[in-house]
Amino acid sequence: MNFLKTFIPVIIAIFLILFDYKFSYLNNLKQGVATLISPVYMLVSLPEKLYTWINEQGTGKDQLLSDNHNLNAQLLKLKVQLQQSEQLALENTKLKSLLNSSHTLQQAKFSLARVEHVKRSRLKKQLIIDKGSDDQLHIGQVALGAQGVVGQITELTPTSASILMASDPTQYIPVKSARNGVQAISQGLAENKHHLRLNFVEPEFDIKMNDLFLTSSLGGKFPDGYPVGRVIHVEQHKDESFLHVILAPIQQTSDLEFVIILEKS
């Protein structure tokens, strides 16, 4: 009896398997049964799906935070690189402008220096550059910018030098008019505008607005022919023997980053 109880279900199962394999009569029945028991499958699998979903949510959030951090780091790096590229482009432009101005140097020897600091007050107008006596610089050498004369080296350390600017009140430069050769001596003014005045210009001298004055080799202090300033004011003061002539320096120092130091001949 026990054998029949076990054997009969096995025979029925085998029969149903073969019947389903050969014919499609049970398809509708299987579909109906599957529909009926699908809620049971969903209920049974719910804990596993919930566990997987929670893990995915946590992993996804951590991954997003990590990706966001990496992207921000890369963005910052690119911004810094862009700033460096822009700075290099700006420096290259200024260097090109400065070196292009050296066509007037002819065969003169010179060295290039970077401006480290600018001192601009009413009474003291100096530049500090990043080269000194270790770089074979000497007191008295002339510094030029892309547009014209900057000044002259007055102090040295092994690694730096001080340049007394053309607009300093204690700086005297022999100059001449590019238009007619009129000679004079320029001197910086004790003011914050960084202008220069021309000393010893007699009233009969032909001085006009916008006249360009260049260095003169008179006295051997400066080389000949470099732009110093342009006339912005001419006036005859009463009871004075000379004209009152004011120059604006050709070379501005507001954006000066490099200078050329001429080797003394």
XYZ file of N, CA and C in Angstrom:
795
model
N 0.837 -1.212 0.000
C 0.000 0.000 0.000
C 0.875 1.267 0.000
N 1.877 1.284 0.867
C 2.793 2.446 0.900
C 3.520 2.604 -0.430
N 3.816 1.468 -1.052
C 4.501 1.511 -2.338
C 3.616 2.166 -3.374
N 2.319 1.808 -3.373
C 1.389 2.391 -4.335
C 1.211 3.882 -4.101
N 1.167 4.291 -2.793
C 1.010 5.709 -2.487
C 2.194 6.520 -3.039
N 3.352 5.925 -3.052
C 4.537 6.621 -3.546
C 4.644 6.515 -5.064
N 4.323 5.334 -5.612
C 4.536 5.064 -7.020
C 3.500 5.750 -7.903
N 2.237 5.809 -7.455
C 1.159 6.390 -8.268
C 1.429 7.873 -8.557
N 1.801 8.730 -7.582
C 2.100 10.145 -7.902
C 3.266 10.284 -8.867
N 4.253 9.364 -8.758
C 5.396 9.432 -9.657
C 4.952 9.157 -11.087
N 4.077 8.109 -11.244
C 3.567 7.751 -12.572
C 2.754 8.898 -13.156
N 1.907 9.518 -12.297
C 1.092 10.653 -12.777
C 1.990 11.800 -13.220
N 3.018 12.056 -12.459
C 3.934 13.158 -12.797
C 4.638 12.902 -14.114
N 5.106 11.638 -14.291
C 5.771 11.284 -15.539
C 4.814 11.426 -16.711
N 3.593 10.978 -16.488
C 2.585 11.077 -17.544
C 2.314 12.526 -17.933
N 2.167 13.376 -16.907
C 1.892 14.797 -17.195
C 3.074 15.453 -17.915
N 4.296 15.079 -17.534
C 5.481 15.659 -18.193
C 5.514 15.276 -19.669
N 5.280 13.969 -19.937
C 5.293 13.509 -21.314
C 4.145 14.116 -22.116
N 2.975 14.203 -21.464
C 1.798 14.759 -22.130
C 2.024 16.234 -22.476
N 2.661 16.957 -21.520
C 2.926 18.390 -21.769
C 4.009 18.577 -22.833
N 4.956 17.640 -22.872
C 6.039 17.734 -23.848
C 5.520 17.524 -25.263
N 4.569 16.537 -25.411
C 4.070 16.190 -26.736
C 2.930 17.099 -27.189
N 2.139 17.576 -26.267
C 0.955 18.361 -26.618
C 0.959 19.689 -25.864
N 0.134 20.628 -26.273
C 0.076 21.952 -25.642
C -1.231 22.180 -24.893
N -1.904 21.077 -24.528
C -3.206 21.227 -23.874
C -3.084 21.842 -22.476
N -1.934 21.643 -21.850
C -1.795 22.127 -20.471
C -1.262 23.565 -20.381
N -1.016 24.216 -21.517
C -0.460 25.573 -21.480
C -1.377 26.550 -20.753
N -2.653 26.470 -21.059
C -3.597 27.380 -20.409
C -3.680 27.113 -18.914
N -3.621 25.825 -18.580
C -3.656 25.469 -17.155
C -2.428 25.993 -16.429
N -1.241 25.803 -17.051
C -0.007 26.284 -16.433
C -0.030 27.813 -16.284
N -0.554 28.491 -17.319
C -0.616 29.946 -17.261
C -1.516 30.403 -16.126
N -2.660 29.732 -15.968
C -3.581 30.088 -14.896
C -2.980 29.842 -13.523
N -2.314 28.679 -13.386
C -1.688 28.362 -12.093
C -0.573 29.360 -11.766
N 0.237 29.700 -12.792
C 1.322 30.657 -12.571
C 0.779 32.020 -12.154
N -0.364 32.405 -12.754
C -0.975 33.686 -12.380
C -1.455 33.662 -10.944
N -2.019 32.529 -10.539
C -2.549 32.406 -9.182
C -1.443 32.447 -8.120
N -0.322 31.819 -8.416
C 0.718 31.718 -7.386
C 1.776 32.827 -7.496
N 1.653 33.737 -8.509
C 2.652 34.814 -8.665
C 2.741 35.719 -7.439
N 1.599 36.047 -6.763
C 1.733 36.848 -5.536
C 2.580 36.151 -4.467
N 2.491 34.813 -4.459
C 3.280 34.072 -3.460
C 4.774 34.227 -3.764
N 5.111 34.106 -5.052
C 6.513 34.286 -5.442
C 7.012 35.701 -5.083
N 6.168 36.681 -5.350
C 6.557 38.057 -5.044
C 6.775 38.241 -3.553
N 5.889 37.678 -2.769
C 5.994 37.795 -1.313
C 7.238 37.106 -0.788
N 7.516 35.922 -1.352
C 8.692 35.176 -0.896
C 9.992 35.892 -1.271
N 10.040 36.473 -2.468
C 11.269 37.115 -2.939
C 11.423 38.555 -2.463
N 10.415 39.105 -1.798
C 10.446 40.504 -1.369
C 11.625 40.827 -0.450
N 11.920 40.027 0.564
C 13.064 40.365 1.438
C 14.394 40.457 0.672
N 14.604 39.511 -0.248
C 15.852 39.529 -1.003
C 15.932 40.769 -1.895
N 14.815 41.102 -2.554
C 14.802 42.274 -3.418
C 15.012 43.567 -2.612
N 14.405 43.615 -1.440
C 14.545 44.791 -0.588
C 16.000 44.964 -0.148
N 16.641 43.857 0.218
C 18.034 43.887 0.644
C 18.952 44.369 -0.511
N 18.669 43.818 -1.695
C 19.458 44.214 -2.869
C 19.262 45.689 -3.195
N 18.027 46.166 -3.099
C 17.723 47.575 -3.409
C 18.430 48.520 -2.444
N 18.400 48.143 -1.152
C 19.068 48.988 -0.149
C 20.566 49.059 -0.419
N 21.171 47.909 -0.738
C 22.604 47.888 -1.054
C 22.920 48.740 -2.274
N 22.060 48.627 -3.311
C 22.271 49.412 -4.517
C 22.138 50.905 -4.245
N 21.170 51.269 -3.386
C 20.991 52.675 -3.073
C 22.214 53.233 -2.357
N 22.711 52.485 -1.374
C 23.890 52.929 -0.634
C 25.113 53.008 -1.529
N 25.305 51.981 -2.332
C 26.449 51.960 -3.249
C 26.355 53.076 -4.280
N 25.146 53.279 -4.794
C 24.955 54.328 -5.785
C 25.240 55.709 -5.220
N 24.801 55.972 -3.988
C 25.044 57.270 -3.368
C 26.527 57.487 -3.119
N 27.193 56.452 -2.576
C 28.644 56.554 -2.341
C 29.396 56.766 -3.647
N 28.954 56.057 -4.686
C 29.611 56.189 -5.980
C 29.417 57.585 -6.556
N 28.193 58.106 -6.410
C 27.919 59.450 -6.900
C 28.745 60.493 -6.149
N 28.837 60.329 -4.818
C 29.641 61.263 -4.037
C 31.110 61.194 -4.447
N 31.580 59.953 -4.652
C 32.974 59.784 -5.067
C 33.211 60.394 -6.444
N 32.293 60.125 -7.380
C 32.422 60.689 -8.726
C 32.374 62.215 -8.689
N 31.470 62.740 -7.853
C 31.354 64.189 -7.744
C 32.634 64.806 -7.192
N 33.206 64.154 -6.178
C 34.470 64.632 -5.603
C 35.582 64.604 -6.647
N 35.681 63.517 -7.406
C 36.718 63.388 -8.428
C 36.550 64.430 -9.533
N 35.284 64.652 -9.934
C 35.026 65.635 -10.975
C 35.363 67.049 -10.512
N 35.026 67.343 -9.240
C 35.367 68.664 -8.705
C 36.882 68.858 -8.652
N 37.585 67.792 -8.247
C 39.046 67.868 -8.191
C 39.632 68.092 -9.582
N 39.108 67.366 -10.577
C 39.598 67.534 -11.944
C 39.279 68.931 -12.476
N 38.066 69.440 -12.135
C 37.678 70.777 -12.584
C 38.599 71.837 -11.996
N 38.902 71.700 -10.690
C 39.811 72.644 -10.048
C 41.198 72.592 -10.682
N 41.658 71.373 -10.958
C 42.967 71.203 -11.583
C 42.996 71.865 -12.961
N 41.922 71.677 -13.737
C 41.862 72.284 -15.065
C 41.815 73.803 -14.985
N 41.093 74.321 -13.971
C 41.037 75.773 -13.807
C 42.414 76.335 -13.486
N 43.137 75.636 -12.596
C 44.488 76.084 -12.243
C 45.396 76.031 -13.467
N 45.295 74.935 -14.229
C 46.111 74.814 -15.438
C 45.770 75.915 -16.435
N 44.479 76.270 -16.529
C 44.067 77.336 -17.434
C 44.655 78.672 -16.985
N 44.628 78.917 -15.658
C 45.225 80.149 -15.151
C 46.708 80.193 -15.467
N 47.393 79.055 -15.275
C 48.816 79.004 -15.582
C 49.056 79.242 -17.072
N 48.188 78.667 -17.911
C 48.339 78.856 -19.351
C 48.142 80.322 -19.730
N 47.120 80.954 -19.119
C 46.872 82.361 -19.407
C 48.035 83.226 -18.925
N 48.576 82.882 -17.742
C 49.710 83.633 -17.229
C 50.928 83.478 -18.144
N 51.172 82.247 -18.601
C 52.293 82.017 -19.509
C 52.106 82.775 -20.812
N 50.864 82.774 -21.311
C 50.596 83.504 -22.558
C 50.837 85.002 -22.371
N 50.395 85.528 -21.206
C 50.602 86.949 -20.926
C 52.085 87.271 -20.822
N 52.823 86.409 -20.094
C 54.263 86.637 -19.947
C 54.967 86.534 -21.297
N 54.560 85.569 -22.116
C 55.173 85.426 -23.442
C 54.929 86.655 -24.297
N 53.702 87.202 -24.199
C 53.376 88.409 -24.963
C 54.253 89.577 -24.528
N 54.406 89.711 -23.202
C 55.220 90.822 -22.690
C 56.685 90.628 -23.039
N 57.155 89.394 -22.942
C 58.543 89.131 -23.302
C 58.780 89.405 -24.783
N 57.822 88.997 -25.624
C 57.958 89.233 -27.061
C 58.013 90.723 -27.353
N 57.127 91.488 -26.681
C 57.123 92.932 -26.874
C 58.434 93.538 -26.418
N 58.937 93.057 -25.281
C 60.189 93.588 -24.754
C 61.361 93.268 -25.670
N 61.433 92.019 -26.107
C 62.551 91.623 -26.957
C 62.458 92.220 -28.356
N 61.219 92.436 -28.825
C 61.070 93.107 -30.119
C 61.598 94.529 -30.075
N 61.506 95.160 -28.884
C 61.998 96.525 -28.759
C 63.514 96.576 -28.820
N 64.151 95.413 -28.689
C 65.618 95.390 -28.659
C 66.236 95.570 -30.041
N 65.402 95.804 -31.076
C 66.001 96.056 -32.386
C 66.836 97.335 -32.364
N 66.500 98.240 -31.423
C 67.279 99.471 -31.292
C 68.580 99.242 -30.539
N 68.749 98.046 -29.960
C 69.976 97.779 -29.214
C 71.164 97.564 -30.147
N 70.868 97.271 -31.413
C 71.894 96.975 -32.408
C 72.788 95.849 -31.876
N 74.066 96.116 -31.687
C 74.994 95.069 -31.261
C 75.231 95.078 -29.752
N 74.493 95.885 -29.008
C 74.716 95.966 -27.562
C 74.342 94.654 -26.884
N 75.084 94.312 -25.845
C 74.782 93.118 -25.066
C 73.849 93.496 -23.922
N 72.967 92.575 -23.567
C 72.019 92.876 -22.501
C 71.590 91.571 -21.824
N 70.979 91.705 -20.660
C 70.411 90.564 -19.949
C 68.974 90.898 -19.562
N 68.202 89.856 -19.331
C 66.781 90.004 -19.026
C 66.555 89.742 -17.540
N 65.748 90.570 -16.888
C 65.473 90.408 -15.463
C 63.980 90.604 -15.204
N 63.503 89.937 -14.170
C 62.097 90.065 -13.776
C 61.961 91.094 -12.652
N 60.920 91.913 -12.743
C 60.651 92.905 -11.701
C 60.011 92.205 -10.502
N 60.652 92.338 -9.343
C 60.150 91.702 -8.129
C 59.270 92.643 -7.309
N 59.607 93.909 -7.312
C 58.888 94.853 -6.444
C 59.019 96.254 -7.018
N 57.989 97.063 -6.805
C 57.992 98.458 -7.253
C 57.732 99.362 -6.056
N 58.625 100.322 -5.848
C 58.449 101.317 -4.788
C 58.098 102.630 -5.456
N 56.868 103.099 -5.205
C 56.434 104.333 -5.856
C 55.809 105.261 -4.818
N 56.585 106.198 -4.346
C 56.091 107.247 -3.461
C 56.481 108.586 -4.073
N 56.150 109.668 -3.388
C 56.492 110.988 -3.937
C 57.996 111.168 -4.056
N 58.727 110.645 -3.079
C 60.150 110.942 -3.003
C 61.055 109.782 -3.402
N 60.506 108.579 -3.522
C 61.350 107.434 -3.863
C 60.627 106.564 -4.877
N 61.254 106.389 -6.037
C 60.648 105.603 -7.116
C 61.691 104.623 -7.621
N 61.548 103.376 -7.180
C 62.538 102.349 -7.469
C 61.872 101.061 -7.892
N 62.628 100.249 -8.637
C 62.259 98.882 -8.964
C 63.284 97.944 -8.344
N 62.823 96.788 -7.884
C 63.720 95.731 -7.435
C 63.622 94.587 -8.438
N 64.759 94.139 -8.973
C 64.767 93.041 -9.951
C 65.439 91.812 -9.346
N 65.241 90.663 -10.013
C 65.677 89.387 -9.452
C 67.088 88.978 -9.857
N 67.902 89.926 -10.311
C 69.295 89.629 -10.636
C 70.191 90.643 -9.944
N 71.425 90.188 -9.621
C 72.328 91.064 -8.896
C 73.768 90.859 -9.312
N 74.680 91.073 -8.359
C 76.107 90.979 -8.665
C 76.520 89.567 -9.070
N 75.805 88.544 -8.572
C 76.104 87.166 -8.995
C 75.827 86.963 -10.481
N 75.006 87.822 -11.061
C 74.679 87.747 -12.494
C 75.476 88.758 -13.307
N 76.591 89.244 -12.728
C 77.494 90.199 -13.389
C 76.833 91.545 -13.689
N 75.869 91.949 -12.852
C 75.313 93.289 -12.986
C 76.189 94.272 -12.206
N 76.133 95.552 -12.633
C 76.976 96.572 -12.020
C 76.168 97.842 -11.793
N 76.580 98.607 -10.800
C 75.955 99.903 -10.559
C 76.201 100.804 -11.765
N 75.152 101.518 -12.169
C 75.248 102.420 -13.311
C 74.671 101.852 -14.592
N 74.397 100.540 -14.643
C 73.800 99.969 -15.856
C 72.379 100.492 -16.047
N 72.002 100.661 -17.302
C 70.706 101.227 -17.662
C 69.688 100.118 -17.879
N 68.475 100.338 -17.369
C 67.367 99.389 -17.537
C 66.362 99.958 -18.533
N 65.939 99.111 -19.466
C 64.971 99.501 -20.486
C 63.731 98.619 -20.394
N 62.572 99.199 -20.753
C 61.349 98.442 -20.927
C 61.020 98.329 -22.402
N 59.847 97.814 -22.706
C 59.455 97.633 -24.102
C 59.250 98.965 -24.815
N 58.912 100.040 -24.049
C 58.655 101.328 -24.680
C 59.822 102.308 -24.548
N 60.610 102.175 -23.502
C 61.679 103.148 -23.334
C 62.460 102.943 -22.057
N 63.130 104.016 -21.615
C 64.023 103.959 -20.451
C 63.226 103.763 -19.166
N 63.691 102.827 -18.348
C 63.106 102.619 -17.022
C 63.919 103.372 -15.979
N 65.225 103.193 -15.986
C 66.069 103.861 -15.010
C 67.478 103.313 -15.040
N 68.130 103.366 -13.867
C 69.535 103.003 -13.775
C 69.791 102.285 -12.454
N 70.620 101.243 -12.494
C 70.941 100.484 -11.276
C 71.765 101.355 -10.331
N 71.297 101.426 -9.074
C 72.000 102.230 -8.071
C 72.453 101.412 -6.863
N 71.852 100.237 -6.649
C 72.235 99.398 -5.517
C 72.238 97.943 -5.964
N 73.141 97.146 -5.358
C 73.280 95.742 -5.727
C 73.406 94.860 -4.500
N 72.806 93.686 -4.582
C 73.099 92.581 -3.671
C 73.481 91.403 -4.570
N 73.941 90.295 -3.998
C 74.290 89.158 -4.865
C 73.134 88.655 -5.728
N 71.891 88.788 -5.239
C 70.749 88.197 -5.957
C 69.714 89.211 -6.423
N 69.905 90.487 -6.175
C 68.911 91.485 -6.586
C 69.599 92.815 -6.858
N 68.843 93.720 -7.469
C 69.360 95.052 -7.765
C 68.229 96.060 -7.659
N 68.564 97.286 -7.273
C 67.608 98.393 -7.208
C 67.834 99.308 -8.399
N 66.743 99.631 -9.072
C 66.800 100.521 -10.238
C 66.124 101.831 -9.878
N 66.862 102.916 -9.940
C 66.294 104.240 -9.712
C 65.573 104.663 -10.991
N 64.262 104.831 -10.892
C 63.460 105.105 -12.083
C 63.701 106.517 -12.606
N 63.371 106.710 -13.876
C 63.568 108.008 -14.521
C 62.745 109.092 -13.853
N 61.634 108.715 -13.218
C 60.748 109.704 -12.586
C 61.106 109.982 -11.135
N 62.210 109.408 -10.623
C 62.646 109.691 -9.261
C 63.228 111.106 -9.203
N 62.946 111.874 -8.126
C 63.436 113.262 -8.047
C 64.953 113.390 -8.048
N 65.656 112.307 -7.708
C 67.124 112.384 -7.698
C 67.755 111.837 -8.974
N 66.927 111.489 -9.954
C 67.446 110.939 -11.209
C 67.519 112.031 -12.269
N 68.732 112.254 -12.784
C 68.963 113.240 -13.845
C 69.430 112.499 -15.100
N 68.761 112.781 -16.226
C 69.099 112.102 -17.482
C 69.327 113.142 -18.574
N 70.484 113.131 -19.220
C 70.679 114.014 -20.388
C 69.772 113.562 -21.532
N 69.000 114.501 -22.084
C 68.046 114.143 -23.139
C 68.156 115.138 -24.293
N 67.531 114.744 -25.420
C 67.482 115.614 -26.598
C 66.171 115.378 -27.324
N 65.702 116.395 -28.008
C 64.458 116.297 -28.753
C 64.661 115.443 -30.009
N 63.748 114.501 -30.221
C 63.824 113.675 -31.423
C 63.479 114.474 -32.668
N 62.799 115.611 -32.471
C 62.360 116.411 -33.620
C 63.449 117.373 -34.109
N 64.124 118.040 -33.166
C 65.079 119.074 -33.587
C 66.405 119.027 -32.825
N 66.585 118.049 -31.937
C 67.868 117.899 -31.267
C 68.119 118.820 -30.095
N 67.107 119.561 -29.621
C 67.275 120.450 -28.470
C 67.724 119.637 -27.256
N 68.793 120.106 -26.586
C 69.368 119.396 -25.449
C 68.789 119.926 -24.140
N 68.653 119.000 -23.161
C 68.173 119.393 -21.834
C 68.554 118.297 -20.849
N 68.170 118.503 -19.592
C 68.363 117.497 -18.542
C 66.999 117.205 -17.927
N 66.598 115.936 -17.946
C 65.327 115.581 -17.321
C 65.546 115.226 -15.858
N 64.533 115.511 -15.054
C 64.574 115.205 -13.626
C 63.179 114.790 -13.177
N 63.107 113.730 -12.365
C 61.818 113.299 -11.849
C 61.236 114.318 -10.886
N 59.906 114.362 -10.820
C 59.223 115.289 -9.926
C 58.786 114.573 -8.656
N 58.829 115.303 -7.546
C 58.399 114.753 -6.259
C 56.876 114.814 -6.180
N 56.231 113.920 -6.910
C 54.770 113.857 -6.950
C 54.358 112.433 -7.284
N 53.103 112.137 -7.100
C 52.606 110.777 -7.335
C 52.247 110.503 -8.784
N 52.328 111.506 -9.659
C 51.995 111.305 -11.070
C 53.162 110.742 -11.878
N 54.371 110.753 -11.276
C 55.557 110.169 -11.909
C 55.954 110.890 -13.199
N 55.774 112.208 -13.197
C 56.195 112.986 -14.356
C 57.652 113.417 -14.215
N 58.187 113.973 -15.308
C 59.543 114.522 -15.318
C 59.468 115.973 -15.796
N 60.480 116.738 -15.450
C 60.579 118.087 -15.990
C 61.909 118.233 -16.710
N 61.934 119.178 -17.652
C 63.164 119.466 -18.377
C 63.819 120.699 -17.771
N 65.050 120.546 -17.368
C 65.807 121.669 -16.818
C 66.636 122.338 -17.917
N 66.815 123.650 -17.737
C 67.714 124.434 -18.594
C 67.245 124.517 -20.050
N 65.923 124.664 -20.233
C 65.372 124.869 -21.576
C 65.081 126.359 -21.735
N 65.841 127.021 -22.567
C 65.691 128.469 -22.742
C 64.442 128.799 -23.556
N 63.864 129.978 -23.334
C 62.599 130.348 -23.991
C 62.644 130.305 -25.509
N 63.794 130.575 -26.090
C 63.863 130.584 -27.560
C 63.957 129.188 -28.165
N 64.101 128.175 -27.316
C 64.163 126.796 -27.843
C 62.804 126.386 -28.384
N 62.826 125.622 -29.446
C 61.585 125.168 -30.104
C 61.090 123.883 -29.438
N 60.186 124.063 -28.474
C 59.605 122.916 -27.751
C 58.098 122.937 -27.983
N 57.550 121.815 -28.436
C 56.113 121.734 -28.710
C 55.491 120.564 -27.948
N 54.175 120.645 -27.808
C 53.440 119.547 -27.177
C 53.652 118.248 -27.968
N 53.796 117.157 -27.243
C 53.976 115.803 -27.788
C 55.364 115.559 -28.372
N 56.266 116.537 -28.245
C 57.645 116.278 -28.654
C 58.207 115.105 -27.842
N 58.919 114.219 -28.538
C 59.542 113.068 -27.884
C 60.986 113.396 -27.542
N 61.368 113.113 -26.298
C 62.751 113.315 -25.881
C 63.428 111.966 -25.646
N 64.645 111.864 -26.185
C 65.434 110.638 -26.125
C 66.659 110.854 -25.245
N 67.258 109.741 -24.809
C 68.499 109.856 -24.060
C 69.595 110.437 -24.943
N 70.467 111.182 -24.287
C 71.640 111.732 -24.957
C 72.873 111.104 -24.322
N 73.881 110.867 -25.124
C 75.115 110.276 -24.601
C 75.999 111.303 -23.908
N 75.505 112.547 -23.781
C 76.262 113.608 -23.129
C 76.636 113.192 -21.698
N 77.890 113.209 -21.385
C 78.361 112.834 -20.058
C 78.594 111.346 -19.900
N 78.174 110.539 -20.865
C 78.420 109.103 -20.824
C 77.624 108.340 -19.789
N 76.594 108.965 -19.208
C 75.794 108.297 -18.182
C 74.787 107.328 -18.791
N 74.193 107.729 -19.926
C 73.191 106.911 -20.604
C 73.606 106.727 -22.063
N 73.250 105.591 -22.659
C 73.488 105.405 -24.098
C 72.582 106.325 -24.903
N 72.893 106.515 -26.128
C 72.208 107.492 -26.966
C 70.961 106.900 -27.629
N 69.875 107.689 -27.634
C 68.764 107.405 -28.529
C 67.605 106.593 -27.992
N 67.463 106.423 -26.677
C 66.347 105.653 -26.146
C 65.251 106.589 -25.619
N 63.961 106.280 -25.894
C 62.866 107.180 -25.482
C 62.799 107.344 -23.965
N 62.607 108.581 -23.538
C 62.485 108.891 -22.109
C 61.087 109.408 -21.793
N 60.659 110.456 -22.501
C 59.348 111.032 -22.198
C 58.819 111.877 -23.330
N 57.529 112.225 -23.200
C 56.876 113.046 -24.221
C 56.312 114.298 -23.556
N 56.446 115.443 -24.228
C 56.027 116.727 -23.662
C 54.510 116.773 -23.488
N 54.069 117.091 -22.250
C 52.630 117.226 -21.983
C 52.281 118.633 -21.495
N 53.336 119.454 -21.251
C 53.062 120.828 -20.781
C 54.269 121.709 -21.083
N 54.004 122.873 -21.674
C 55.049 123.872 -21.936
C 54.510 125.229 -21.497
N 55.301 125.931 -20.682
C 54.831 127.223 -20.176
C 56.035 128.115 -19.848
N 55.858 129.388 -20.096
C 56.870 130.383 -19.733
C 56.418 131.091 -18.461
N 57.097 130.826 -17.349
C 56.774 131.486 -16.091
C 57.429 132.860 -16.035
N 56.721 133.775 -15.431
C 57.263 135.119 -15.286
C 58.484 135.098 -14.368
N 59.430 135.938 -14.661
C 60.642 136.107 -13.856
C 61.479 134.834 -13.766
N 61.324 133.924 -14.746
C 62.167 132.728 -14.800
C 62.915 132.706 -16.123
N 64.153 132.231 -16.048
C 65.011 132.263 -17.237
C 64.763 131.102 -18.189
N 64.100 130.057 -17.693
C 63.914 128.861 -18.520
C 62.429 128.503 -18.646
N 62.118 127.773 -19.679
C 60.750 127.283 -19.872
C 60.403 126.227 -18.822
N 59.111 126.179 -18.517
C 58.601 125.137 -17.612
C 58.027 124.023 -18.498
N 58.791 122.924 -18.636
C 58.415 121.836 -19.545
C 58.255 120.544 -18.741
N 57.113 119.890 -18.911
C 56.818 118.641 -18.195
C 56.702 117.507 -19.205
N 57.327 116.367 -18.866
C 57.256 115.157 -19.693
C 56.477 114.064 -18.960
N 55.759 113.287 -19.729
C 55.193 112.031 -19.216
C 56.131 110.914 -19.646
N 56.575 110.064 -18.722
C 57.511 108.999 -19.110
C 56.915 108.071 -20.149
N 57.718 107.689 -21.117
C 57.255 106.763 -22.160
C 56.978 105.387 -21.561
N 57.876 104.924 -20.715
C 57.725 103.596 -20.126
C 56.960 103.689 -18.812
N 55.735 103.196 -18.813
C 54.942 103.115 -17.595
C 55.344 101.868 -16.804
N 55.234 101.947 -15.490
C 55.658 100.829 -14.639
C 54.489 100.062 -14.037
N 53.262 100.451 -14.352
C 52.102 99.807 -13.727
C 51.984 98.335 -14.080
N 52.399 97.956 -15.293
C 52.304 96.553 -15.704
C 53.663 95.998 -16.137
N 54.730 96.600 -15.621
C 56.076 96.201 -16.019
C 56.482 94.938 -15.261
N 56.792 93.862 -15.995
C 57.198 92.598 -15.369
C 58.638 92.223 -15.685
N 59.160 92.698 -16.805
C 60.523 92.372 -17.207
C 61.230 93.639 -17.659
N 62.536 93.656 -17.466
C 63.356 94.758 -17.965
C 64.590 94.195 -18.643
N 65.138 94.983 -19.543
C 66.413 94.669 -20.187
C 67.500 95.505 -19.525
N 68.560 94.843 -19.104
C 69.689 95.541 -18.496
C 70.807 95.611 -19.532
N 71.140 96.842 -19.951
C 72.200 97.012 -20.944
C 73.567 96.821 -20.294
N 74.421 96.103 -21.001
C 75.789 95.937 -20.529
C 76.562 97.216 -20.817
N 77.308 97.677 -19.809
C 78.059 98.913 -19.984
C 79.158 98.726 -21.000
N 79.269 99.660 -21.903
C 80.285 99.565 -22.952
C 81.624 100.081 -22.440
